[in-house]
Short mmCIF file of C-alpha atoms in Angstrom, two decimals:
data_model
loop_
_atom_site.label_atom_id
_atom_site.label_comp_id
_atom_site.label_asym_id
_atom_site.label_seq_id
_atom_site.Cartn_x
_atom_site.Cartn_y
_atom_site.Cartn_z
CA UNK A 1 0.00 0.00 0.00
CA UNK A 2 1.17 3.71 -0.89
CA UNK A 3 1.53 5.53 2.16
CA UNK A 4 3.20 8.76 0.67
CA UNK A 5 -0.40 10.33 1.10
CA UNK A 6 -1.21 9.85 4.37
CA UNK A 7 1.95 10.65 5.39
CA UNK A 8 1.24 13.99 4.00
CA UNK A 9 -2.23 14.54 5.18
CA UNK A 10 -0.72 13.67 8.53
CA UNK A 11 1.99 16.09 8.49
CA UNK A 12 -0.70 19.04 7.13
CA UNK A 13 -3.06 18.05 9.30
CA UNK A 14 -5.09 20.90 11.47
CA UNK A 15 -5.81 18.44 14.54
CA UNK A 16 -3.10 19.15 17.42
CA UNK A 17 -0.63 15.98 17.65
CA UNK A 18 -1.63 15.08 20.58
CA UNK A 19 -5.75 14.92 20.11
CA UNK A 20 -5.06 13.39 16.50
CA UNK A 21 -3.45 10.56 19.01
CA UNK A 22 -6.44 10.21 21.42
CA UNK A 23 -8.77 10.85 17.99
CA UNK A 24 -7.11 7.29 16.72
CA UNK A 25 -6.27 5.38 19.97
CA UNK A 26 -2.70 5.75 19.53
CA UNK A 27 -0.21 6.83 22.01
CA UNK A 28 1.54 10.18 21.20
CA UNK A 29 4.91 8.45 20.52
CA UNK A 30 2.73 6.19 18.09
CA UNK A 31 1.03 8.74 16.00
CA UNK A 32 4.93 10.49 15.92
CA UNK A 33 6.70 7.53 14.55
CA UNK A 34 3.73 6.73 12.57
CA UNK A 35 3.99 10.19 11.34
CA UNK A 36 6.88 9.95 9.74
CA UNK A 37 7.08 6.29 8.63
CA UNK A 38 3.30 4.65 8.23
CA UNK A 39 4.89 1.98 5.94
CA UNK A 40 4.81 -0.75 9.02
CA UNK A 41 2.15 -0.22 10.79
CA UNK A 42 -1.36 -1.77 10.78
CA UNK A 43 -3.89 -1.45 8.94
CA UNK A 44 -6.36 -0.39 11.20
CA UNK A 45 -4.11 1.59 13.08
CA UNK A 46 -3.62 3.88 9.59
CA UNK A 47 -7.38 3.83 9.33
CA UNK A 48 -7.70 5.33 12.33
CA UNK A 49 -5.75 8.13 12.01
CA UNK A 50 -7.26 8.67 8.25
CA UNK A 51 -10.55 9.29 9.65
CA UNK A 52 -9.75 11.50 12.82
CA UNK A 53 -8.00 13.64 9.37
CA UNK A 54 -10.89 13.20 8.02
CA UNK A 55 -10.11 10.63 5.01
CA UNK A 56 -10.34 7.29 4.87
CA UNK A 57 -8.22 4.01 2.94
CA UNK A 58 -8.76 2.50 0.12
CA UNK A 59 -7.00 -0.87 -1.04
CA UNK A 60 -6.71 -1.97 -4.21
CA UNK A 61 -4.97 -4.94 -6.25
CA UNK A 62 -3.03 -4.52 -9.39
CA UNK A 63 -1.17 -7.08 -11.30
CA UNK A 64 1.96 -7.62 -10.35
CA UNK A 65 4.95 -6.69 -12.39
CA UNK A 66 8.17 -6.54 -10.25
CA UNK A 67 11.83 -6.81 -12.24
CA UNK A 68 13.47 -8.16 -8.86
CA UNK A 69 11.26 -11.15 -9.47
CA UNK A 70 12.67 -11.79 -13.17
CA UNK A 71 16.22 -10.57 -11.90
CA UNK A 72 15.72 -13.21 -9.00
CA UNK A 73 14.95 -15.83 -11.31
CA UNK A 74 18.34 -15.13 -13.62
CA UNK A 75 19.98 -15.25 -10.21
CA UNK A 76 19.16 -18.66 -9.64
CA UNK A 77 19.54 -20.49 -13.01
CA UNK A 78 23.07 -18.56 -13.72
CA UNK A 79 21.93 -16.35 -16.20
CA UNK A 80 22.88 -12.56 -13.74
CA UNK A 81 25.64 -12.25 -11.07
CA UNK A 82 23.60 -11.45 -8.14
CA UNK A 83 26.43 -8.29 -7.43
CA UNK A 84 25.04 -7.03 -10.67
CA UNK A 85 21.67 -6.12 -9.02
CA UNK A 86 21.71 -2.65 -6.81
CA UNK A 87 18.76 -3.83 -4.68
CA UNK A 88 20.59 -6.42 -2.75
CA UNK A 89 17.04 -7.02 -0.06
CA UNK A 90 15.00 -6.93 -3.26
CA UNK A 91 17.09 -9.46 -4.64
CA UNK A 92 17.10 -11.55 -1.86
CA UNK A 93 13.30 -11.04 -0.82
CA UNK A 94 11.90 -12.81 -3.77
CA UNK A 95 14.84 -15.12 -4.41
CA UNK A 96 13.38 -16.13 -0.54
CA UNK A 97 10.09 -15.64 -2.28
CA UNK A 98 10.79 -17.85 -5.31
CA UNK A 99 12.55 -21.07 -3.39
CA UNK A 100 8.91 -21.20 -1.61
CA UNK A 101 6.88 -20.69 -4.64
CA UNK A 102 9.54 -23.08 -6.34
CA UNK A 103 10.86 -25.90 -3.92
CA UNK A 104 12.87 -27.67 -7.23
CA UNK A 105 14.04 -24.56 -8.26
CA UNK A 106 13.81 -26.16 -11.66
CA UNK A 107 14.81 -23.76 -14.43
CA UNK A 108 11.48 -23.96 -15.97
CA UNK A 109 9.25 -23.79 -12.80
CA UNK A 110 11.69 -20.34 -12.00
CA UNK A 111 11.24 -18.46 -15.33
CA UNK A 112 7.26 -19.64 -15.25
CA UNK A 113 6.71 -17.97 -11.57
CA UNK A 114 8.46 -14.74 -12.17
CA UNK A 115 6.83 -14.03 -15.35
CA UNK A 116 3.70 -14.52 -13.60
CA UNK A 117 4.82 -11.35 -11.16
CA UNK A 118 7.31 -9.56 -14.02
CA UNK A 119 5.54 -9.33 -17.05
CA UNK A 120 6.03 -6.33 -19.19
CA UNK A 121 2.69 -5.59 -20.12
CA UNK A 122 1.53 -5.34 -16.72
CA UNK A 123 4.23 -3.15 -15.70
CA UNK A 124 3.48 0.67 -14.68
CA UNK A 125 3.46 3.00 -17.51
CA UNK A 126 3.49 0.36 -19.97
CA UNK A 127 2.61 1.42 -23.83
CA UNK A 128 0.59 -0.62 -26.05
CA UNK A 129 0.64 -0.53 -29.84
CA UNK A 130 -0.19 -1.59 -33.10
CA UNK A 131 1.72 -1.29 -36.02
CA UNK A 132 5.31 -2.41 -37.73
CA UNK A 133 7.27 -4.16 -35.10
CA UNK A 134 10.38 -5.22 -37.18
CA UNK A 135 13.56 -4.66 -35.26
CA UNK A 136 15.07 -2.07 -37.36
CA UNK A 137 12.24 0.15 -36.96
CA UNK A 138 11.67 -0.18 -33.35
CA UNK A 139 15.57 0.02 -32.92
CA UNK A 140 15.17 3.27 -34.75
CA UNK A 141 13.29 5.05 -32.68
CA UNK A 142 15.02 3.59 -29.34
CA UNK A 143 18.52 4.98 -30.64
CA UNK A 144 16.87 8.30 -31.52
CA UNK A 145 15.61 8.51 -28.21
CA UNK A 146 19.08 8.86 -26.45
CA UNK A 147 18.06 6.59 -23.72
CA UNK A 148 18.95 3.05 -22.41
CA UNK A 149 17.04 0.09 -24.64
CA UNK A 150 16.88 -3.46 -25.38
CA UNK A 151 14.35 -5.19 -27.54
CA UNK A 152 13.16 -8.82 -25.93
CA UNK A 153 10.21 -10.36 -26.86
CA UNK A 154 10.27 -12.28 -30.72
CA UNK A 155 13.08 -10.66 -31.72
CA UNK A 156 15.52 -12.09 -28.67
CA UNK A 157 13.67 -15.28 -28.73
CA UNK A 158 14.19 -15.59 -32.71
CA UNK A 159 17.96 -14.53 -32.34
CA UNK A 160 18.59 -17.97 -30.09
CA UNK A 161 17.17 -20.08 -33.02
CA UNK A 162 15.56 -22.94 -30.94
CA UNK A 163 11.93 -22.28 -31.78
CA UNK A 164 10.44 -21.61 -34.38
CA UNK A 165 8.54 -17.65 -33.43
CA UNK A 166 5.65 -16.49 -35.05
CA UNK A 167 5.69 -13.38 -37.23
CA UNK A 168 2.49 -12.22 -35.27
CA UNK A 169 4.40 -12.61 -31.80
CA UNK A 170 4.72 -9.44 -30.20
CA UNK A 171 8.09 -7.15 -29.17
CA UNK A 172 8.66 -5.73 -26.16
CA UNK A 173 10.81 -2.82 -25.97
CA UNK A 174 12.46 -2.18 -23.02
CA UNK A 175 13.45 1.80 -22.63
CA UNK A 176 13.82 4.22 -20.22
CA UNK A 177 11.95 6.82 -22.36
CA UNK A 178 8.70 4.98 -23.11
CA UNK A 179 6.32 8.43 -24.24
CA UNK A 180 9.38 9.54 -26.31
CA UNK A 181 9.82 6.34 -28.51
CA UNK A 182 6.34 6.43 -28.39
CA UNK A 183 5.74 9.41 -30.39
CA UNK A 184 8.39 8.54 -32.63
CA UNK A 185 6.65 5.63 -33.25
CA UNK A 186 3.30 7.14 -34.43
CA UNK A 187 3.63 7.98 -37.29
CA UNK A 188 3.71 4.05 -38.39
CA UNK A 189 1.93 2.86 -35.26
CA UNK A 190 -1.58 3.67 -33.14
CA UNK A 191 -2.19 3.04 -29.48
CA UNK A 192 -4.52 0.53 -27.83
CA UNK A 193 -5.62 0.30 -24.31
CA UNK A 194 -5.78 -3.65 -24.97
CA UNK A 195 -2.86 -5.51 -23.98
CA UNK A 196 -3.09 -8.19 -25.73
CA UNK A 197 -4.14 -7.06 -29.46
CA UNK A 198 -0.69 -5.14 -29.38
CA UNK A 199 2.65 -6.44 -31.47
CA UNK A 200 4.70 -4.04 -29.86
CA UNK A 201 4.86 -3.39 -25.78
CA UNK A 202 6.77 -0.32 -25.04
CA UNK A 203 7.46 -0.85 -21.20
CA UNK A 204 9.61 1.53 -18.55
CA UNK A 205 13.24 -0.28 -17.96
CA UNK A 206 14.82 -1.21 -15.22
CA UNK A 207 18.61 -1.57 -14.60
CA UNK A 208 18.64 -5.82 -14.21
CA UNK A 209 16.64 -5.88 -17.44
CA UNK A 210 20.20 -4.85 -19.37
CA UNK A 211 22.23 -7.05 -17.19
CA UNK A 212 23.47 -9.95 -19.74
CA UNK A 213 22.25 -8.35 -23.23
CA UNK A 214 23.74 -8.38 -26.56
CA UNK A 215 24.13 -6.16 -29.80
CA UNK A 216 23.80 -8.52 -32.60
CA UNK A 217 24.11 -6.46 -35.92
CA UNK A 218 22.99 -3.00 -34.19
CA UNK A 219 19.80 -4.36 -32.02
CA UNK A 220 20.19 -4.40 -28.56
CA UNK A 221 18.86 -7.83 -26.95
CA UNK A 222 17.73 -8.70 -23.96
CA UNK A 223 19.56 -11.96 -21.94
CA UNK A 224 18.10 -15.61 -22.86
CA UNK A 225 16.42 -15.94 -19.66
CA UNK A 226 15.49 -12.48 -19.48
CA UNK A 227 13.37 -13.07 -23.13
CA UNK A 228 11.83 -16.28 -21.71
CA UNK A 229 10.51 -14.79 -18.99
CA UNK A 230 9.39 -11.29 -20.80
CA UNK A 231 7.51 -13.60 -23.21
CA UNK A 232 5.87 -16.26 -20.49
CA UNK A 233 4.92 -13.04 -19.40
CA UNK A 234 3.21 -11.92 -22.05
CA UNK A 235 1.87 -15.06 -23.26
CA UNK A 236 -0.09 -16.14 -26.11
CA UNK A 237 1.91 -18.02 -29.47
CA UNK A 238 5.16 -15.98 -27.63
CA UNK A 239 4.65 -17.88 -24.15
CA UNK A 240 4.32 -21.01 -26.02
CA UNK A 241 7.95 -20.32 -28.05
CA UNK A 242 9.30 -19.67 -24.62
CA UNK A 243 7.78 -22.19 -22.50
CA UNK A 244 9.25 -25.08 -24.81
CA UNK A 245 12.66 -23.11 -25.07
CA UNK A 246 12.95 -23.00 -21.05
CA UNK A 247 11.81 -26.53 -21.19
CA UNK A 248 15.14 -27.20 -23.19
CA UNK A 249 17.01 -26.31 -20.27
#
């Protein structure tokens, strides 16, 4: 849950400390530690002091898309140095989190849970559209972009030549500028709100995401692992490619 808002209501709030503490049933050393840190406490407890502020708390699910889970995975089948990641307790949270999900830590079983929790599409600020998705014209518009890329999806499943990948399978384009390749993409390309009737997924990237790549003839390409898991992700005639190239391993 995102506390960064009742952490401000709290700190602009009108009440007196002390009566916004009696108001919720907290002690005054709670409400001040509370305060400035809300990130650990209960949930009723941060109800509470919502409503003597006069608001209240809403919860709400998304799907998950977390690149420590996909970075965990390529931990644990070889595929990223685990001093390669910056978020060491991220790292080790949902490597933790994987070993339970995944007691044989098969290579397979790995790649299949964290694309269930990592997948691109699903991932905040993703951008979905419809249009050319050859490699050249997608790498076009990442290099004009000036930022970061790497292209994963059909293109970095096609480059290991195991499986045969659809023409229709969709690209995922990793960048750390998603609205500006986006509008240099329009002018052969139109948005959709639909995740899934998009060939090309423009999605915000994250440092581990690079982490293992290669530039084969100009394109910038995402890790093996990394690919399989991008595409279980995404599913479809892509997830199929992937799930019988992990099962390979």
């Amino acid at each position: 849950m995102d506390t960064t808002s009742l952490t401000a209501s709290l700190s602009k709030a009108t009440i007196a400390p002390t009566e916004l503490a009696r108001r919720a049933g907290v002690s005054r050393n709670t409400e001040w530690s509370l305060r400035r840190d809300p990130s650990r406490a209960k949930l009723g407890t941060l109800r509470e002091l919502a409503l003597a502020c006069g608001l209240d708390i809403r919860i709400a699910t998304v799907e998950a898309s977390d690149p420590y889970a996909a970075a965990a995975a390529r931990v644990m089948v070889g595929d990223l140095l685990a001093e390669n990641v910056e978020n060491q307790e991220q790292l080790t949270e949902w490597v933790a989190r994987l070993r339970r999900w995944a007691p044989d830590a098969e290579p397979l079983q790995l790649t299949k849970m964290a694309a269930e929790v990592s997948a691109p599409q699903s991932r905040a600020g993703a951008i979905f559209l419809i249009g050319r998705h050859d490699p050249d014209r997608l790498a076009s518009a990442a290099i004009a972009s000036e930022q970061p890329w790497s292209l994963s999806g059909a293109p970095a499943l096609d480059a290991l030549g195991i499986e045969p990948i659809s023409s229709a399978s969709p690209t995922v384009l990793w960048t750390l500028a998603p609205a500006i390749v986006m509008g240099m993409l329009l002018s052969t390309h139109r948005k959709t709100t639909v995740a899934s009737a998009a060939n090309v997924i423009v999605a915000p990237l994250h440092q581990t995401v690079l982490a293992g790549g290669a530039n084969l003839g100009g394109l910038e390409l995402v890790s093996p692992v990394q690919a399989v898991i991008d595409s279980l992700g995404v599913g479809g005639e892509l997830g199929v490619a992937a799930h019988n190239i992990a099962g390979r391993w």
